[in-house]
mmCIF file of C-alpha atoms in Angstrom:
data_model
loop_
_atom_site.group_PDB
_atom_site.id
_atom_site.type_symbol
_atom_site.label_atom_id
_atom_site.label_comp_id
_atom_site.label_asym_id
_atom_site.label_seq_id
_atom_site.Cartn_x
_atom_site.Cartn_y
_atom_site.Cartn_z
ATOM 1 C CA UNK V 1 75.541 -161.985 60.509
ATOM 2 C CA UNK V 2 74.287 -163.545 57.277
ATOM 3 C CA UNK V 3 71.920 -165.854 59.170
ATOM 4 C CA UNK V 4 70.561 -162.898 61.101
ATOM 5 C CA UNK V 5 69.967 -160.985 57.860
ATOM 6 C CA UNK V 6 68.284 -164.004 56.275
ATOM 7 C CA UNK V 7 66.054 -164.428 59.337
ATOM 8 C CA UNK V 8 65.038 -160.759 59.112
ATOM 9 C CA UNK V 9 64.327 -160.978 55.382
ATOM 10 C CA UNK V 10 62.214 -164.085 55.875
ATOM 11 C CA UNK V 11 60.471 -162.926 59.047
ATOM 12 C CA UNK V 12 56.758 -163.784 59.171
ATOM 13 C CA UNK V 13 55.836 -160.100 59.000
ATOM 14 C CA UNK V 14 58.069 -159.483 55.972
ATOM 15 C CA UNK V 15 56.643 -162.470 54.136
ATOM 16 C CA UNK V 16 53.058 -161.439 54.917
ATOM 17 C CA UNK V 17 53.481 -157.736 54.044
ATOM 18 C CA UNK V 18 54.691 -158.195 50.486
ATOM 19 C CA UNK V 19 54.116 -161.765 49.277
ATOM 20 C CA UNK V 20 54.413 -160.687 45.625
ATOM 21 C CA UNK V 21 57.957 -159.488 46.324
ATOM 22 C CA UNK V 22 59.109 -162.081 48.841
ATOM 23 C CA UNK V 23 57.576 -165.080 47.036
ATOM 24 C CA UNK V 24 60.088 -165.086 44.160
ATOM 25 C CA UNK V 25 62.938 -164.548 46.643
ATOM 26 C CA UNK V 26 61.827 -167.570 48.675
ATOM 27 C CA UNK V 27 61.466 -169.607 45.464
ATOM 28 C CA UNK V 28 65.064 -168.845 44.467
ATOM 29 C CA UNK V 29 66.337 -169.753 47.924
ATOM 30 C CA UNK V 30 64.465 -173.054 47.903
ATOM 31 C CA UNK V 31 65.573 -173.979 44.387
ATOM 32 C CA UNK V 32 69.152 -173.365 45.510
ATOM 33 C CA UNK V 33 68.827 -175.838 48.388
ATOM 34 C CA UNK V 34 68.300 -173.504 51.343
ATOM 35 C CA UNK V 35 66.568 -176.162 53.471
ATOM 36 C CA UNK V 36 69.379 -178.749 53.272
ATOM 37 C CA UNK V 37 71.942 -176.001 53.840
ATOM 38 C CA UNK V 38 70.194 -174.772 56.990
ATOM 39 C CA UNK V 39 69.657 -178.323 58.272
ATOM 40 C CA UNK V 40 73.344 -179.173 57.784
ATOM 41 C CA UNK V 41 74.394 -175.899 59.379
ATOM 42 C CA UNK V 42 72.637 -176.742 62.621
ATOM 43 C CA UNK V 43 74.954 -179.667 63.298
ATOM 44 C CA UNK V 44 78.022 -177.517 62.638
ATOM 45 C CA UNK V 45 76.846 -174.829 65.059
ATOM 46 C CA UNK V 46 76.206 -177.446 67.715
ATOM 47 C CA UNK V 47 79.879 -178.461 67.864
ATOM 48 C CA UNK V 48 81.328 -176.678 70.888
ATOM 49 C CA UNK V 49 84.785 -176.190 69.381
ATOM 50 C CA UNK V 50 83.472 -174.608 66.187
ATOM 51 C CA UNK V 51 82.416 -171.244 67.693
ATOM 52 C CA UNK V 52 82.040 -169.440 70.942
ATOM 53 C CA UNK V 53 78.956 -170.727 72.748
ATOM 54 C CA UNK V 54 77.049 -167.430 72.560
ATOM 55 C CA UNK V 55 77.731 -166.994 68.844
ATOM 56 C CA UNK V 56 76.728 -170.579 68.130
ATOM 57 C CA UNK V 57 73.518 -170.115 70.116
ATOM 58 C CA UNK V 58 72.651 -167.025 68.084
ATOM 59 C CA UNK V 59 73.386 -168.834 64.816
ATOM 60 C CA UNK V 60 71.156 -171.729 65.848
ATOM 61 C CA UNK V 61 68.411 -169.294 66.877
ATOM 62 C CA UNK V 62 68.516 -167.443 63.527
ATOM 63 C CA UNK V 63 68.542 -170.732 61.615
ATOM 64 C CA UNK V 64 65.537 -172.042 63.535
ATOM 65 C CA UNK V 65 63.778 -168.679 63.117
ATOM 66 C CA UNK V 66 64.291 -168.879 59.351
ATOM 67 C CA UNK V 67 63.001 -172.459 59.243
ATOM 68 C CA UNK V 68 59.914 -171.537 61.260
ATOM 69 C CA UNK V 69 59.156 -168.580 58.970
ATOM 70 C CA UNK V 70 59.505 -170.760 55.886
ATOM 71 C CA UNK V 71 57.206 -173.394 57.383
ATOM 72 C CA UNK V 72 54.630 -170.723 58.237
ATOM 73 C CA UNK V 73 54.757 -169.234 54.754
ATOM 74 C CA UNK V 74 54.883 -172.562 52.931
ATOM 75 C CA UNK V 75 53.420 -175.437 54.981
ATOM 76 C CA UNK V 76 54.251 -178.088 52.317
ATOM 77 C CA UNK V 77 57.934 -177.517 53.155
ATOM 78 C CA UNK V 78 57.340 -179.468 56.364
ATOM 79 C CA UNK V 79 57.552 -182.714 54.395
ATOM 80 C CA UNK V 80 60.898 -181.684 52.894
ATOM 81 C CA UNK V 81 62.336 -180.716 56.257
ATOM 82 C CA UNK V 82 60.989 -183.942 57.778
ATOM 83 C CA UNK V 83 63.227 -185.838 55.359
ATOM 84 C CA UNK V 84 66.481 -184.335 56.656
ATOM 85 C CA UNK V 85 68.146 -186.660 59.172
ATOM 86 C CA UNK V 86 70.613 -183.947 60.220
ATOM 87 C CA UNK V 87 67.727 -181.747 61.297
ATOM 88 C CA UNK V 88 66.085 -184.548 63.309
ATOM 89 C CA UNK V 89 69.363 -185.546 64.933
ATOM 90 C CA UNK V 90 70.057 -181.960 65.972
ATOM 91 C CA UNK V 91 66.576 -181.371 67.408
ATOM 92 C CA UNK V 92 66.389 -184.686 69.232
ATOM 93 C CA UNK V 93 69.857 -184.203 70.698
ATOM 94 C CA UNK V 94 68.899 -180.678 71.809
ATOM 95 C CA UNK V 95 65.663 -181.905 73.383
ATOM 96 C CA UNK V 96 67.497 -184.688 75.247
ATOM 97 C CA UNK V 97 69.683 -182.177 77.091
ATOM 98 C CA UNK V 98 68.524 -181.569 80.668
ATOM 99 C CA UNK V 99 69.137 -177.804 80.672
ATOM 100 C CA UNK V 100 66.542 -175.445 79.249
ATOM 101 C CA UNK V 101 67.358 -172.798 76.673
ATOM 102 C CA UNK V 102 65.311 -170.881 74.133
ATOM 103 C CA UNK V 103 66.678 -172.917 71.234
ATOM 104 C CA UNK V 104 65.422 -176.099 72.886
ATOM 105 C CA UNK V 105 61.954 -174.549 72.989
ATOM 106 C CA UNK V 106 62.344 -173.428 69.364
ATOM 107 C CA UNK V 107 63.239 -176.997 68.325
ATOM 108 C CA UNK V 108 60.120 -178.350 70.008
ATOM 109 C CA UNK V 109 57.940 -175.748 68.284
ATOM 110 C CA UNK V 110 59.323 -176.564 64.848
ATOM 111 C CA UNK V 111 58.978 -180.314 65.432
ATOM 112 C CA UNK V 112 55.377 -179.682 66.471
ATOM 113 C CA UNK V 113 54.702 -177.753 63.258
ATOM 114 C CA UNK V 114 56.233 -180.522 61.150
ATOM 115 C CA UNK V 115 54.404 -183.313 62.954
ATOM 116 C CA UNK V 116 51.038 -181.546 62.827
ATOM 117 C CA UNK V 117 51.387 -180.758 59.109
ATOM 118 C CA UNK V 118 50.820 -184.367 58.061
ATOM 119 C CA UNK V 119 50.776 -187.864 59.515
ATOM 120 C CA UNK V 120 53.337 -188.902 56.911
ATOM 121 C CA UNK V 121 55.816 -186.486 58.502
ATOM 122 C CA UNK V 122 55.538 -188.405 61.773
ATOM 123 C CA UNK V 123 56.232 -191.622 59.914
ATOM 124 C CA UNK V 124 59.254 -190.086 58.160
ATOM 125 C CA UNK V 125 60.631 -188.927 61.482
ATOM 126 C CA UNK V 126 60.455 -192.364 63.039
ATOM 127 C CA UNK V 127 61.650 -194.160 59.911
ATOM 128 C CA UNK V 128 64.547 -191.785 59.259
ATOM 129 C CA UNK V 129 66.756 -193.454 61.821
ATOM 130 C CA UNK V 130 67.377 -190.156 63.572
ATOM 131 C CA UNK V 131 68.282 -190.737 67.188
ATOM 132 C CA UNK V 132 69.150 -188.434 69.990
ATOM 133 C CA UNK V 133 72.777 -188.651 70.928
ATOM 134 C CA UNK V 134 74.065 -188.844 74.470
ATOM 135 C CA UNK V 135 73.100 -185.882 76.617
#
Protein backbone atom coordinates (compact mmCIF):
# COMPACT_ATOMS: atom_id res chain seq x y z
CA UNK A 1 0.00 0.00 0.00
CA UNK A 2 2.86 2.39 0.73
CA UNK A 3 4.36 1.85 -2.73
CA UNK A 4 0.99 2.54 -4.31
CA UNK A 5 0.66 5.77 -2.31
CA UNK A 6 4.19 6.82 -3.25
CA UNK A 7 3.48 6.10 -6.93
CA UNK A 8 0.33 8.26 -6.75
CA UNK A 9 2.15 11.11 -5.00
CA UNK A 10 4.92 11.04 -7.58
CA UNK A 11 2.69 10.50 -10.61
CA UNK A 12 3.72 12.54 -13.66
CA UNK A 13 0.53 14.60 -13.44
CA UNK A 14 1.06 15.36 -9.74
CA UNK A 15 4.65 16.42 -10.33
CA UNK A 16 3.68 18.63 -13.28
CA UNK A 17 0.66 20.28 -11.60
CA UNK A 18 2.46 21.68 -8.58
CA UNK A 19 6.24 21.55 -9.04
CA UNK A 20 6.77 24.17 -6.31
CA UNK A 21 5.10 21.82 -3.82
CA UNK A 22 6.30 18.45 -5.09
CA UNK A 23 9.90 19.56 -5.78
CA UNK A 24 10.90 19.81 -2.10
CA UNK A 25 9.14 16.50 -1.39
CA UNK A 26 11.12 14.78 -4.15
CA UNK A 27 14.33 16.40 -2.87
CA UNK A 28 13.77 14.98 0.62
CA UNK A 29 13.04 11.53 -0.78
CA UNK A 30 16.19 11.56 -2.90
CA UNK A 31 18.40 12.82 -0.08
CA UNK A 32 17.09 9.96 2.05
CA UNK A 33 18.15 7.37 -0.54
CA UNK A 34 14.84 6.61 -2.26
CA UNK A 35 16.50 5.37 -5.47
CA UNK A 36 18.70 2.71 -3.80
CA UNK A 37 15.76 1.66 -1.63
CA UNK A 38 13.48 1.17 -4.63
CA UNK A 39 16.20 -0.62 -6.61
CA UNK A 40 16.87 -3.02 -3.73
CA UNK A 41 13.16 -3.57 -3.22
CA UNK A 42 12.71 -4.87 -6.74
CA UNK A 43 14.88 -7.91 -6.06
CA UNK A 44 12.96 -8.70 -2.88
CA UNK A 45 9.62 -8.55 -4.68
CA UNK A 46 10.93 -10.84 -7.39
CA UNK A 47 11.48 -13.71 -4.95
CA UNK A 48 8.49 -16.01 -5.35
CA UNK A 49 8.39 -17.11 -1.71
CA UNK A 50 8.40 -13.55 -0.36
CA UNK A 51 4.82 -12.63 -1.35
CA UNK A 52 1.86 -13.88 -3.26
CA UNK A 53 2.52 -13.52 -6.98
CA UNK A 54 -0.23 -10.94 -7.57
CA UNK A 55 0.87 -8.77 -4.65
CA UNK A 56 4.50 -8.95 -5.74
CA UNK A 57 3.51 -7.99 -9.29
CA UNK A 58 1.63 -4.95 -8.00
CA UNK A 59 4.58 -3.93 -5.81
CA UNK A 60 6.95 -4.21 -8.76
CA UNK A 61 4.54 -2.20 -10.93
CA UNK A 62 4.25 0.62 -8.35
CA UNK A 63 8.03 0.67 -7.87
CA UNK A 64 8.65 0.89 -11.61
CA UNK A 65 5.93 3.55 -11.93
CA UNK A 66 7.64 5.63 -9.24
CA UNK A 67 11.03 5.24 -10.93
CA UNK A 68 9.61 6.26 -14.30
CA UNK A 69 7.95 9.35 -12.79
CA UNK A 70 11.18 10.37 -11.09
CA UNK A 71 13.13 9.93 -14.33
CA UNK A 72 10.56 12.02 -16.20
CA UNK A 73 10.66 14.79 -13.61
CA UNK A 74 14.42 14.70 -13.11
CA UNK A 75 16.29 13.25 -16.12
CA UNK A 76 19.73 13.50 -14.42
CA UNK A 77 18.57 10.74 -12.05
CA UNK A 78 19.04 8.30 -14.93
CA UNK A 79 22.78 8.28 -14.25
CA UNK A 80 22.20 7.45 -10.58
CA UNK A 81 19.80 4.64 -11.38
CA UNK A 82 22.20 3.34 -14.05
CA UNK A 83 24.74 2.78 -11.28
CA UNK A 84 22.57 0.34 -9.31
CA UNK A 85 23.49 -3.26 -10.14
CA UNK A 86 20.40 -4.58 -8.35
CA UNK A 87 18.19 -2.60 -10.70
CA UNK A 88 20.02 -3.88 -13.80
CA UNK A 89 19.98 -7.47 -12.57
CA UNK A 90 16.24 -7.30 -11.91
CA UNK A 91 15.39 -5.75 -15.29
CA UNK A 92 17.65 -8.05 -17.29
CA UNK A 93 16.31 -11.11 -15.50
CA UNK A 94 12.74 -9.93 -16.13
CA UNK A 95 13.46 -9.30 -19.81
CA UNK A 96 15.04 -12.75 -20.21
CA UNK A 97 11.82 -14.49 -19.16
CA UNK A 98 9.87 -15.87 -22.13
CA UNK A 99 6.42 -14.91 -20.84
CA UNK A 100 5.09 -11.40 -21.39
CA UNK A 101 3.70 -9.27 -18.59
CA UNK A 102 3.20 -5.55 -18.12
CA UNK A 103 6.14 -5.27 -15.74
CA UNK A 104 8.43 -6.70 -18.41
CA UNK A 105 7.27 -3.93 -20.74
CA UNK A 106 7.73 -1.38 -17.94
CA UNK A 107 11.32 -2.58 -17.40
CA UNK A 108 12.10 -2.14 -21.09
CA UNK A 109 10.64 1.38 -21.08
CA UNK A 110 12.71 2.45 -18.08
CA UNK A 111 15.88 0.92 -19.53
CA UNK A 112 15.17 2.82 -22.74
CA UNK A 113 14.82 6.09 -20.82
CA UNK A 114 18.08 5.47 -18.97
CA UNK A 115 20.01 4.46 -22.08
CA UNK A 116 18.73 7.40 -24.14
CA UNK A 117 19.55 9.91 -21.39
CA UNK A 118 23.30 9.66 -21.95
CA UNK A 119 25.86 7.46 -23.66
CA UNK A 120 27.67 7.12 -20.35
CA UNK A 121 24.62 5.33 -18.94
CA UNK A 122 25.01 2.64 -21.61
CA UNK A 123 28.64 2.25 -20.64
CA UNK A 124 27.74 1.99 -16.94
CA UNK A 125 25.19 -0.69 -17.72
CA UNK A 126 27.67 -2.86 -19.58
CA UNK A 127 30.50 -2.23 -17.13
CA UNK A 128 28.39 -2.83 -14.02
CA UNK A 129 28.65 -6.58 -14.33
CA UNK A 130 24.88 -6.94 -14.23
CA UNK A 131 23.82 -10.14 -15.93
CA UNK A 132 20.50 -11.72 -16.52
CA UNK A 133 20.00 -14.80 -14.42
CA UNK A 134 18.59 -18.06 -15.71
CA UNK A 135 15.09 -17.77 -17.12
